[in-house]
CSV table of C-alpha atoms and ligand atoms in Angstrom, one decimal:
chain,number,residue,atom,x,y,z
A,238,MET,CA,60.6,17.7,213.4
A,239,SER,CA,61.2,20.0,210.3
A,240,GLN,CA,60.7,18.4,206.9
A,241,PHE,CA,64.4,18.7,206.1
A,242,ARG,CA,65.4,17.0,209.4
A,243,GLU,CA,63.1,14.2,208.5
A,244,ILE,CA,64.9,13.9,205.1
A,245,LEU,CA,68.3,14.0,206.7
A,246,ARG,CA,67.3,11.2,209.1
A,247,GLU,CA,66.3,9.0,206.1
A,248,LEU,CA,69.7,9.4,204.3
A,249,ARG,CA,72.1,6.5,204.5
A,250,PRO,CA,75.8,6.9,203.6
A,251,ASP,CA,75.7,3.4,202.0
A,252,VAL,CA,72.7,4.2,199.7
A,253,SER,CA,73.2,6.8,197.0
A,254,TYR,CA,71.2,10.0,197.0
A,255,ASN,CA,71.6,13.5,195.6
A,256,LEU,CA,69.9,16.7,196.9
A,257,HIS,CA,71.4,19.2,194.4
A,258,SER,CA,70.7,19.0,190.7
A,259,HIS,CA,69.7,21.1,187.6
A,260,THR,CA,67.5,20.4,184.6
A,261,GLN,CA,65.9,22.1,181.6
A,262,PHE,CA,64.2,24.5,184.0
A,263,CYS,CA,67.5,26.3,184.5
A,264,ASP,CA,71.0,25.4,183.0
A,265,GLY,CA,70.8,21.6,183.3
A,266,ARG,CA,71.5,19.7,180.1
A,267,ALA,CA,68.6,17.1,180.2
A,268,THR,CA,64.9,17.1,181.2
A,269,MET,CA,63.6,16.3,184.6
A,270,ALA,CA,62.2,13.1,183.3
A,271,GLU,CA,65.6,12.0,182.1
A,272,PHE,CA,67.2,12.8,185.4
A,273,ALA,CA,64.5,10.9,187.2
A,274,GLU,CA,65.1,7.9,185.1
A,275,ALA,CA,68.9,8.1,185.8
A,276,ALA,CA,68.2,8.4,189.6
A,277,VAL,CA,66.0,5.4,189.6
A,278,LYS,CA,68.5,3.4,187.5
A,279,ALA,CA,71.2,4.3,190.1
A,280,ARG,CA,68.8,3.1,192.8
A,281,MET,CA,69.1,6.4,194.6
A,282,SER,CA,67.0,6.7,197.8
A,283,HIS,CA,66.4,10.4,197.3
A,284,TYR,CA,66.7,12.7,194.3
A,285,GLY,CA,66.2,16.4,194.9
A,286,PHE,CA,65.6,18.8,192.0
A,287,SER,CA,67.0,22.2,192.8
A,288,PRO,CA,66.8,24.6,189.8
A,289,HIS,CA,68.5,28.0,190.1
A,290,SER,CA,65.7,30.1,191.6
A,291,PRO,CA,64.0,33.0,190.1
A,292,ILE,CA,66.1,36.1,190.6
A,293,ASN,CA,65.9,39.8,190.6
A,294,VAL,CA,69.0,40.5,188.5
A,295,PRO,CA,69.7,39.6,184.8
A,296,SER,CA,70.7,35.9,184.5
A,297,THR,CA,70.6,33.3,181.8
A,298,CYS,CA,71.1,30.5,184.3
A,299,ASN,CA,68.1,31.0,186.6
A,300,MET,CA,64.5,29.8,186.1
A,301,SER,CA,61.7,32.3,185.5
A,302,SER,CA,59.1,32.8,188.2
A,303,ALA,CA,56.5,32.0,185.5
A,304,ALA,CA,57.8,28.4,185.3
A,305,VAL,CA,57.7,27.6,189.0
A,306,TYR,CA,54.4,25.9,189.1
A,307,GLU,CA,55.0,24.0,186.0
A,308,TYR,CA,58.3,22.8,187.6
A,309,ILE,CA,56.5,21.7,190.8
A,310,ALA,CA,53.8,19.9,188.8
A,311,GLU,CA,56.5,18.0,186.9
A,312,VAL,CA,58.0,16.7,190.2
A,313,GLU,CA,54.5,15.5,191.1
A,314,ARG,CA,54.1,13.8,187.8
A,315,LEU,CA,57.5,12.1,188.1
A,316,ARG,CA,56.6,10.9,191.6
A,317,GLU,CA,53.5,9.2,190.3
A,318,LEU,CA,55.3,7.8,187.2
A,319,HIS,CA,58.0,6.2,189.5
A,320,ALA,CA,55.7,5.4,192.4
A,321,ASP,CA,57.1,1.8,192.5
A,322,ALA,CA,60.8,2.9,192.3
A,323,PRO,CA,63.1,3.1,195.4
A,324,THR,CA,63.7,6.8,194.7
A,325,LYS,CA,61.9,9.5,196.6
A,326,PHE,CA,61.7,12.7,194.4
A,327,LEU,CA,62.0,16.0,196.3
A,328,VAL,CA,61.2,19.5,195.2
A,329,SER,CA,63.7,22.2,196.1
A,330,MET,CA,65.5,25.2,194.7
A,331,GLU,CA,69.0,26.5,194.8
A,332,ILE,CA,68.1,30.0,195.9
A,333,ASP,CA,70.4,32.9,195.1
A,334,TYR,CA,71.3,35.3,197.9
A,335,ILE,CA,71.5,38.8,196.4
A,336,GLY,CA,70.9,40.9,199.5
A,337,GLN,CA,68.2,41.5,202.1
A,338,GLU,CA,65.7,42.2,199.4
A,339,TRP,CA,66.3,38.8,197.6
A,340,GLY,CA,67.3,35.6,199.1
A,341,PRO,CA,66.0,32.4,200.7
A,342,ALA,CA,64.5,34.2,203.7
A,343,ILE,CA,62.1,36.4,201.7
A,344,ASP,CA,58.3,35.6,201.8
A,345,TYR,CA,58.2,34.5,198.1
A,346,PHE,CA,60.6,31.6,198.7
A,347,GLN,CA,59.2,30.8,202.2
A,348,GLU,CA,55.7,30.4,200.8
A,349,LEU,CA,56.6,28.1,197.9
A,350,PRO,CA,55.8,24.5,198.7
A,351,LEU,CA,59.4,23.2,198.7
A,352,ASP,CA,60.6,20.1,200.6
A,353,TYR,CA,63.9,21.9,201.5
A,354,ARG,CA,65.9,24.9,200.4
A,355,ILE,CA,69.5,25.4,199.3
A,356,GLY,CA,71.1,28.8,199.8
A,357,SER,CA,74.0,29.8,197.5
A,358,VAL,CA,76.0,32.8,196.6
A,359,HIS,CA,76.7,33.1,192.8
A,360,PHE,CA,76.5,36.9,192.5
A,361,ILE,CA,78.1,39.7,194.4
A,362,PRO,CA,77.9,43.5,194.1
A,363,ASP,CA,80.4,44.8,191.6
A,364,LEU,CA,82.2,48.2,191.9
A,365,HIS,CA,79.8,49.9,189.4
A,366,GLY,CA,76.5,49.4,191.0
A,367,GLY,CA,75.5,46.1,189.5
A,368,MET,CA,75.6,42.5,190.6
A,369,CYS,CA,78.1,40.2,188.9
A,370,ASP,CA,78.3,36.4,188.6
A,371,ILE,CA,81.5,35.1,190.1
A,372,ASP,CA,80.6,31.5,189.7
A,373,GLY,CA,81.4,31.0,186.0
A,374,SER,CA,84.4,29.7,184.2
A,375,PRO,CA,87.9,30.9,185.2
A,376,LEU,CA,88.0,32.7,181.9
A,377,ASN,CA,84.8,34.7,182.6
A,378,PHE,CA,85.9,35.3,186.1
A,379,ALA,CA,89.2,36.8,184.9
A,380,ARG,CA,87.4,39.0,182.5
A,381,ASN,CA,84.9,40.2,185.1
A,382,LEU,CA,87.6,40.7,187.6
A,383,HIS,CA,89.2,43.2,185.2
A,384,GLU,CA,86.1,44.8,183.8
A,385,VAL,CA,83.7,45.2,186.8
A,386,PHE,CA,85.9,44.6,189.9
A,387,ASP,CA,88.9,46.8,188.8
A,388,ASP,CA,91.3,43.8,189.3
A,389,ASN,CA,90.5,43.9,193.1
A,390,LEU,CA,90.6,40.2,193.9
A,391,ARG,CA,90.6,40.8,197.6
A,392,TYR,CA,87.4,42.8,197.3
A,393,VAL,CA,85.7,39.9,195.4
A,394,VAL,CA,86.7,37.3,197.9
A,395,ASP,CA,85.8,39.5,200.9
A,396,LYS,CA,82.4,40.2,199.3
A,397,PHE,CA,81.7,36.6,198.6
A,398,TYR,CA,82.2,35.7,202.2
A,399,GLU,CA,80.4,38.8,203.5
A,400,GLN,CA,77.4,37.9,201.3
A,401,SER,CA,77.6,34.3,202.5
A,402,MET,CA,77.6,35.4,206.2
A,403,ALA,CA,74.6,37.7,205.5
A,404,MET,CA,72.7,34.8,203.9
A,405,VAL,CA,73.4,32.6,206.8
A,406,GLU,CA,72.4,35.3,209.2
A,407,ALA,CA,69.1,35.9,207.3
A,408,GLY,CA,68.3,32.2,207.2
A,409,GLY,CA,65.3,30.6,205.5
A,410,PHE,CA,67.2,27.7,204.0
A,411,ASP,CA,68.4,24.2,205.1
A,412,ILE,CA,71.6,23.5,203.1
A,413,ILE,CA,74.4,26.0,202.3
A,414,GLY,CA,75.6,25.3,198.7
A,415,HIS,CA,79.3,24.9,197.9
A,416,LEU,CA,80.4,27.2,200.7
A,417,ASP,CA,83.9,28.1,199.5
A,418,LYS,CA,83.2,28.1,195.8
A,419,ILE,CA,85.0,31.4,195.3
A,420,GLY,CA,88.2,29.6,196.3
A,421,TYR,CA,88.5,27.9,193.0
A,422,ASN,CA,88.2,30.9,190.7
A,423,ALA,CA,90.2,33.1,193.1
A,424,SER,CA,93.0,30.5,193.1
A,425,THR,CA,93.3,30.5,189.3
A,426,ILE,CA,94.4,34.2,189.7
A,427,ASP,CA,96.4,33.8,192.9
A,428,PRO,CA,97.3,30.1,193.7
A,429,GLU,CA,98.3,31.1,197.2
A,430,ILE,CA,95.2,33.0,198.2
A,431,GLU,CA,93.5,30.2,200.1
A,432,PHE,CA,96.5,29.9,202.4
A,433,GLN,CA,96.4,33.5,203.5
A,434,PRO,CA,95.4,33.9,207.1
A,435,TRP,CA,92.6,36.4,206.2
A,436,TYR,CA,91.2,33.9,203.7
A,437,GLN,CA,91.3,31.1,206.2
A,438,ASP,CA,89.5,33.4,208.7
A,439,HIS,CA,86.7,33.8,206.3
A,440,VAL,CA,86.2,30.1,205.8
A,441,GLU,CA,86.4,29.5,209.6
A,442,ALA,CA,83.9,32.2,210.4
A,443,LEU,CA,81.5,30.9,207.8
A,444,ILE,CA,81.8,27.4,209.1
A,445,ASN,CA,81.2,28.6,212.6
A,446,ALA,CA,78.1,30.6,211.6
A,447,VAL,CA,76.7,27.6,209.7
A,448,ALA,CA,77.2,25.5,212.8
A,449,SER,CA,75.7,28.0,215.2
A,450,LYS,CA,72.5,28.3,213.0
A,451,GLY,CA,72.2,24.5,212.8
A,452,LEU,CA,72.4,24.5,209.0
A,453,THR,CA,73.6,21.6,206.9
A,454,ALA,CA,76.6,22.0,204.7
A,455,GLU,CA,76.9,20.1,201.4
A,456,ILE,CA,80.0,18.6,200.1
A,457,ASN,CA,79.6,19.5,196.4
A,458,THR,CA,81.4,16.9,194.2
A,459,LYS,CA,80.6,18.5,190.8
A,460,ALA,CA,84.1,19.5,189.8
A,461,TYR,CA,86.3,17.0,191.7
A,462,SER,CA,87.1,14.8,188.6
A,463,LYS,CA,88.3,17.9,186.7
A,464,THR,CA,89.8,20.1,189.4
A,465,GLY,CA,90.7,17.7,192.3
A,466,ARG,CA,88.7,19.7,194.8
A,467,PHE,CA,85.3,19.5,196.4
A,468,TYR,CA,83.4,22.5,197.7
A,469,PRO,CA,84.2,23.0,200.4
A,470,HIS,CA,87.8,21.9,199.7
A,471,GLN,CA,88.7,18.7,201.4
A,472,ARG,CA,91.2,20.6,203.5
A,473,HIS,CA,88.2,22.0,205.4
A,474,PHE,CA,86.5,18.6,206.0
A,475,LYS,CA,87.9,18.3,209.5
A,476,LYS,CA,86.6,21.8,210.4
A,477,LEU,CA,83.1,20.8,209.4
A,478,ARG,CA,83.3,17.6,211.4
A,479,ASP,CA,84.8,19.4,214.5
A,480,ALA,CA,82.1,22.0,214.3
A,481,GLY,CA,79.5,19.2,214.5
A,482,ILE,CA,77.8,20.3,211.2
A,483,SER,CA,75.6,17.8,209.5
A,484,VAL,CA,76.8,17.1,206.0
A,485,VAL,CA,75.2,15.9,202.8
A,486,VAL,CA,77.1,14.9,199.7
A,487,ASN,CA,75.7,16.3,196.4
A,488,SER,CA,76.8,16.1,192.8
A,489,ASP,CA,75.1,19.3,191.7
A,490,ALA,CA,74.4,17.4,188.4
A,491,HIS,CA,73.8,19.3,185.2
A,492,TYR,CA,74.2,16.1,183.1
A,493,THR,CA,72.5,12.7,183.7
A,494,GLU,CA,75.7,10.8,183.5
A,495,LEU,CA,77.1,12.8,186.4
A,496,ILE,CA,74.4,12.3,189.0
A,497,GLU,CA,76.8,10.3,191.2
A,498,ALA,CA,80.0,12.1,190.1
A,499,SER,CA,82.8,11.5,192.8
A,500,ARG,CA,80.2,11.1,195.6
A,501,ARG,CA,81.9,7.9,196.8
A,502,GLU,CA,85.3,9.6,197.0
A,503,ALA,CA,83.8,12.4,199.0
A,504,PHE,CA,82.2,10.0,201.5
A,505,GLU,CA,85.5,8.1,201.9
A,506,MET,CA,87.5,11.3,202.4
A,507,PHE,CA,85.1,12.8,204.9
A,508,ALA,CA,85.0,9.5,206.8
A,509,GLY,CA,88.8,9.5,207.0
A,510,VAL,CA,89.3,12.9,208.6
B,854,ZN,ZN1,75.5,26.8,192.8
B,855,ZN,ZN1,73.8,24.1,191.6
Protein backbone atom coordinates (compact mmCIF):
# COMPACT_ATOMS: atom_id res chain seq x y z
CA MET A 1 0.00 0.00 0.00
CA SER A 2 1.35 3.45 -0.89
CA GLN A 3 2.33 5.73 1.94
CA PHE A 4 -0.52 8.11 1.21
CA ARG A 5 -3.12 5.30 1.07
CA GLU A 6 -1.93 4.32 4.54
CA ILE A 7 -2.43 7.92 5.77
CA LEU A 8 -5.90 8.04 4.19
CA ARG A 9 -6.85 4.84 5.96
CA GLU A 10 -5.87 6.34 9.31
CA LEU A 11 -8.01 9.51 8.94
CA ARG A 12 -11.29 9.58 10.83
CA PRO A 13 -14.02 12.09 9.97
CA ASP A 14 -14.78 12.53 13.68
CA VAL A 15 -11.14 13.31 14.60
CA SER A 16 -9.65 16.55 13.38
CA TYR A 17 -6.71 16.60 10.96
CA ASN A 18 -5.22 18.92 8.37
CA LEU A 19 -3.01 17.93 5.44
CA HIS A 20 -2.49 21.37 3.83
CA SER A 21 -0.75 24.18 5.69
CA HIS A 22 1.85 26.91 5.34
CA THR A 23 4.49 28.31 7.69
CA GLN A 24 7.50 30.61 7.80
CA PHE A 25 9.08 28.46 5.10
CA CYS A 26 6.76 30.08 2.52
CA ASP A 27 3.95 32.58 3.08
CA GLY A 28 2.53 31.25 6.38
CA ARG A 29 2.26 33.72 9.24
CA ALA A 30 3.75 31.64 12.08
CA THR A 31 6.57 29.21 12.63
CA MET A 32 6.31 25.46 12.20
CA ALA A 33 6.74 25.10 15.97
CA GLU A 34 3.75 27.38 16.59
CA PHE A 35 1.60 25.45 14.11
CA ALA A 36 2.66 22.17 15.69
CA GLU A 37 1.62 23.43 19.10
CA ALA A 38 -1.76 24.55 17.75
CA ALA A 39 -2.32 21.15 16.09
CA VAL A 40 -1.54 19.30 19.31
CA LYS A 41 -3.81 21.65 21.26
CA ALA A 42 -6.62 20.91 18.78
CA ARG A 43 -5.88 17.19 19.31
CA MET A 44 -5.48 16.65 15.60
CA SER A 45 -4.62 13.10 14.58
CA HIS A 46 -2.52 14.25 11.58
CA TYR A 47 -0.97 17.58 10.70
CA GLY A 48 0.71 17.90 7.33
CA PHE A 49 3.14 20.71 6.58
CA SER A 50 2.92 21.65 2.90
CA PRO A 51 5.02 24.70 2.03
CA HIS A 52 4.72 26.14 -1.46
CA SER A 53 7.40 24.20 -3.30
CA PRO A 54 10.57 25.56 -4.84
CA ILE A 55 9.66 26.88 -8.28
CA ASN A 56 11.35 27.82 -11.54
CA VAL A 57 9.63 31.19 -12.00
CA PRO A 58 9.88 34.35 -9.85
CA SER A 59 7.65 34.09 -6.77
CA THR A 60 7.68 35.63 -3.29
CA CYS A 61 5.33 32.94 -1.92
CA ASN A 62 7.43 29.83 -2.61
CA MET A 63 10.18 28.29 -0.49
CA SER A 64 13.74 28.28 -1.80
CA SER A 65 15.32 24.94 -2.70
CA ALA A 66 18.17 25.85 -0.32
CA ALA A 67 15.72 25.65 2.61
CA VAL A 68 14.25 22.23 1.80
CA TYR A 69 16.47 20.13 4.05
CA GLU A 70 16.18 22.62 6.91
CA TYR A 71 12.40 22.32 6.52
CA ILE A 72 12.46 18.53 6.58
CA ALA A 73 14.78 18.53 9.60
CA GLU A 74 12.36 20.83 11.43
CA VAL A 75 9.52 18.32 10.90
CA GLU A 76 11.78 15.63 12.40
CA ARG A 77 12.57 17.87 15.38
CA LEU A 78 8.86 18.60 16.00
CA ARG A 79 8.02 14.90 15.78
CA GLU A 80 10.47 14.21 18.56
CA LEU A 81 9.38 17.20 20.61
CA HIS A 82 5.74 16.07 20.45
CA ALA A 83 6.39 12.33 20.54
CA ASP A 84 3.81 11.88 23.30
CA ALA A 85 1.10 13.95 21.60
CA PRO A 86 -1.80 12.41 19.65
CA THR A 87 -0.71 14.28 16.53
CA LYS A 88 1.28 12.67 13.74
CA PHE A 89 3.33 15.27 11.84
CA LEU A 90 3.71 14.74 8.12
CA VAL A 91 6.16 16.25 5.69
CA SER A 92 4.73 17.36 2.36
CA MET A 93 4.78 20.15 -0.19
CA GLU A 94 2.18 21.99 -2.22
CA ILE A 95 3.93 21.61 -5.55
CA ASP A 96 3.28 24.10 -8.32
CA TYR A 97 2.57 22.76 -11.77
CA ILE A 98 4.22 25.09 -14.28
CA GLY A 99 4.48 22.74 -17.25
CA GLN A 100 6.16 19.50 -18.28
CA GLU A 101 9.49 20.93 -17.11
CA TRP A 102 8.34 21.79 -13.57
CA GLY A 103 5.66 20.05 -11.56
CA PRO A 104 5.04 17.24 -9.07
CA ALA A 105 6.12 14.55 -11.56
CA ILE A 106 9.71 15.77 -12.09
CA ASP A 107 12.55 13.76 -10.53
CA TYR A 108 13.44 16.55 -8.11
CA PHE A 109 10.11 16.26 -6.27
CA GLN A 110 9.84 12.50 -6.68
CA GLU A 111 13.20 12.04 -4.98
CA LEU A 112 12.48 14.27 -1.96
CA PRO A 113 11.57 12.26 1.15
CA LEU A 114 7.96 13.47 1.41
CA ASP A 115 5.09 11.55 3.04
CA TYR A 116 2.68 12.70 0.31
CA ARG A 117 2.45 15.43 -2.33
CA ILE A 118 -0.17 18.06 -3.15
CA GLY A 119 -0.36 19.27 -6.75
CA SER A 120 -1.73 22.78 -7.34
CA VAL A 121 -2.00 25.30 -10.15
CA HIS A 122 -1.32 28.90 -9.07
CA PHE A 123 0.46 30.15 -12.20
CA ILE A 124 -0.55 30.02 -15.85
CA PRO A 125 1.22 31.17 -19.02
CA ASP A 126 0.37 34.79 -19.75
CA LEU A 127 0.02 36.28 -23.22
CA HIS A 128 3.49 37.83 -23.19
CA GLY A 129 5.72 34.80 -22.66
CA GLY A 130 5.78 34.75 -18.85
CA MET A 131 3.96 32.86 -16.11
CA CYS A 132 1.48 34.80 -14.00
CA ASP A 133 -0.02 34.12 -10.58
CA ILE A 134 -3.81 33.87 -10.85
CA ASP A 135 -4.30 32.87 -7.23
CA GLY A 136 -3.89 36.22 -5.46
CA SER A 137 -6.49 38.73 -4.30
CA PRO A 138 -9.31 39.77 -6.64
CA LEU A 139 -7.62 43.17 -6.90
CA ASN A 140 -4.34 41.68 -8.14
CA PHE A 141 -6.26 39.34 -10.39
CA ALA A 142 -8.15 42.23 -12.02
CA ARG A 143 -4.90 44.12 -12.55
CA ASN A 144 -3.12 41.10 -14.06
CA LEU A 145 -6.13 40.30 -16.21
CA HIS A 146 -5.77 43.72 -17.77
CA GLU A 147 -1.98 43.93 -17.91
CA VAL A 148 -0.80 40.46 -18.96
CA PHE A 149 -3.95 38.67 -20.12
CA ASP A 150 -5.30 41.49 -22.32
CA ASP A 151 -8.67 41.28 -20.49
CA ASN A 152 -9.25 37.80 -21.88
CA LEU A 153 -11.00 36.10 -18.96
CA ARG A 154 -11.98 33.09 -21.05
CA TYR A 155 -8.31 32.48 -21.89
CA VAL A 156 -7.37 32.60 -18.18
CA VAL A 157 -10.07 30.15 -17.17
CA ASP A 158 -9.41 27.79 -20.09
CA LYS A 159 -5.69 27.86 -19.33
CA PHE A 160 -6.19 27.17 -15.61
CA TYR A 161 -8.16 24.02 -16.41
CA GLU A 162 -5.81 23.02 -19.24
CA GLN A 163 -2.86 23.27 -16.85
CA SER A 164 -4.80 21.34 -14.20
CA MET A 165 -5.60 18.55 -16.68
CA ALA A 166 -1.95 18.40 -17.78
CA MET A 167 -0.85 18.19 -14.13
CA VAL A 168 -3.25 15.32 -13.46
CA GLU A 169 -2.10 13.57 -16.62
CA ALA A 170 1.58 13.93 -15.60
CA GLY A 171 0.83 12.64 -12.08
CA GLY A 172 3.41 12.33 -9.31
CA PHE A 173 1.16 13.65 -6.55
CA ASP A 174 -1.55 12.36 -4.21
CA ILE A 175 -3.95 15.25 -3.56
CA ILE A 176 -5.15 17.85 -6.04
CA GLY A 177 -5.23 21.21 -4.25
CA HIS A 178 -8.30 23.52 -4.47
CA LEU A 179 -9.34 22.17 -7.86
CA ASP A 180 -11.62 25.01 -9.01
CA LYS A 181 -9.77 27.88 -7.36
CA ILE A 182 -9.95 30.06 -10.48
CA GLY A 183 -13.75 30.09 -10.09
CA TYR A 184 -13.59 32.59 -7.27
CA ASN A 185 -11.39 35.21 -8.93
CA ALA A 186 -13.09 34.72 -12.29
CA SER A 187 -16.52 35.19 -10.73
CA THR A 188 -15.46 38.53 -9.21
CA ILE A 189 -15.14 39.72 -12.83
CA ASP A 190 -18.12 37.81 -14.28
CA PRO A 191 -20.53 36.49 -11.61
CA GLU A 192 -22.21 34.20 -14.15
CA ILE A 193 -19.07 32.55 -15.47
CA GLU A 194 -19.28 29.39 -13.37
CA PHE A 195 -22.76 28.67 -14.69
CA GLN A 196 -21.71 28.67 -18.34
CA PRO A 197 -21.85 25.20 -19.92
CA TRP A 198 -18.24 25.43 -21.11
CA TYR A 199 -17.10 26.27 -17.57
CA GLN A 200 -19.05 23.39 -16.12
CA ASP A 201 -17.53 21.10 -18.74
CA HIS A 202 -14.07 22.07 -17.49
CA VAL A 203 -14.92 21.18 -13.88
CA GLU A 204 -16.57 17.94 -14.89
CA ALA A 205 -13.66 16.88 -17.10
CA LEU A 206 -11.18 17.64 -14.31
CA ILE A 207 -13.20 15.71 -11.73
CA ASN A 208 -13.42 12.76 -14.13
CA ALA A 209 -9.66 12.87 -14.74
CA VAL A 210 -8.96 12.98 -10.99
CA ALA A 211 -11.22 9.97 -10.54
CA SER A 212 -9.68 7.98 -13.36
CA LYS A 213 -6.16 8.56 -11.98
CA GLY A 214 -7.28 7.47 -8.50
CA LEU A 215 -6.21 10.80 -7.00
CA THR A 216 -7.62 12.32 -3.83
CA ALA A 217 -9.37 15.70 -3.97
CA GLU A 218 -9.23 18.12 -1.10
CA ILE A 219 -12.09 20.24 0.05
CA ASN A 220 -10.21 23.41 0.86
CA THR A 221 -11.92 25.39 3.61
CA LYS A 222 -9.59 28.36 3.81
CA ALA A 223 -11.91 31.03 2.43
CA TYR A 224 -15.34 29.73 3.42
CA SER A 225 -15.90 32.10 6.35
CA LYS A 226 -15.14 35.08 4.12
CA THR A 227 -16.51 34.07 0.73
CA GLY A 228 -19.09 31.37 1.53
CA ARG A 229 -17.40 28.89 -0.79
CA PHE A 230 -15.15 25.92 -0.49
CA TYR A 231 -12.70 24.79 -3.20
CA PRO A 232 -14.16 22.99 -5.00
CA HIS A 233 -17.39 24.92 -4.56
CA GLN A 234 -19.99 22.95 -2.59
CA ARG A 235 -22.16 22.77 -5.73
CA HIS A 236 -19.61 20.23 -7.01
CA PHE A 237 -19.58 18.00 -3.91
CA LYS A 238 -22.10 15.59 -5.39
CA LYS A 239 -19.97 15.19 -8.52
CA LEU A 240 -16.97 14.26 -6.34
CA ARG A 241 -19.05 11.73 -4.47
CA ASP A 242 -20.66 10.28 -7.61
CA ALA A 243 -17.22 9.92 -9.23
CA GLY A 244 -16.09 7.86 -6.22
CA ILE A 245 -13.19 10.21 -5.44
CA SER A 246 -11.62 10.01 -2.00
CA VAL A 247 -11.83 13.37 -0.28
CA VAL A 248 -9.83 15.04 2.47
CA VAL A 249 -10.87 18.27 4.18
CA ASN A 250 -8.02 20.77 4.58
CA SER A 251 -7.88 24.28 6.02
CA ASP A 252 -4.82 25.41 3.97
CA ALA A 253 -3.90 27.32 7.14
CA HIS A 254 -1.56 30.31 6.98
CA TYR A 255 -2.49 31.41 10.55
CA THR A 256 -2.41 29.19 13.66
CA GLU A 257 -5.88 30.28 14.74
CA LEU A 258 -7.30 29.03 11.42
CA ILE A 259 -6.01 25.46 11.39
CA GLU A 260 -9.55 24.12 11.75
CA ALA A 261 -11.31 26.91 9.81
CA SER A 262 -14.75 25.71 8.61
CA ARG A 263 -13.64 22.06 8.42
CA ARG A 264 -16.66 20.91 10.42
CA GLU A 265 -19.05 22.73 8.07
CA ALA A 266 -17.39 21.10 5.05
CA PHE A 267 -17.72 17.60 6.51
CA GLU A 268 -21.38 18.18 7.29
CA MET A 269 -22.12 19.58 3.85
CA PHE A 270 -20.25 16.78 2.08
CA ALA A 271 -22.03 14.14 4.17
CA GLY A 272 -25.37 15.68 3.19
CA VAL A 273 -25.03 15.47 -0.60
ZN1 LIG B 1 -2.63 26.65 -3.13
ZN1 LIG C 1 -1.84 26.22 0.14
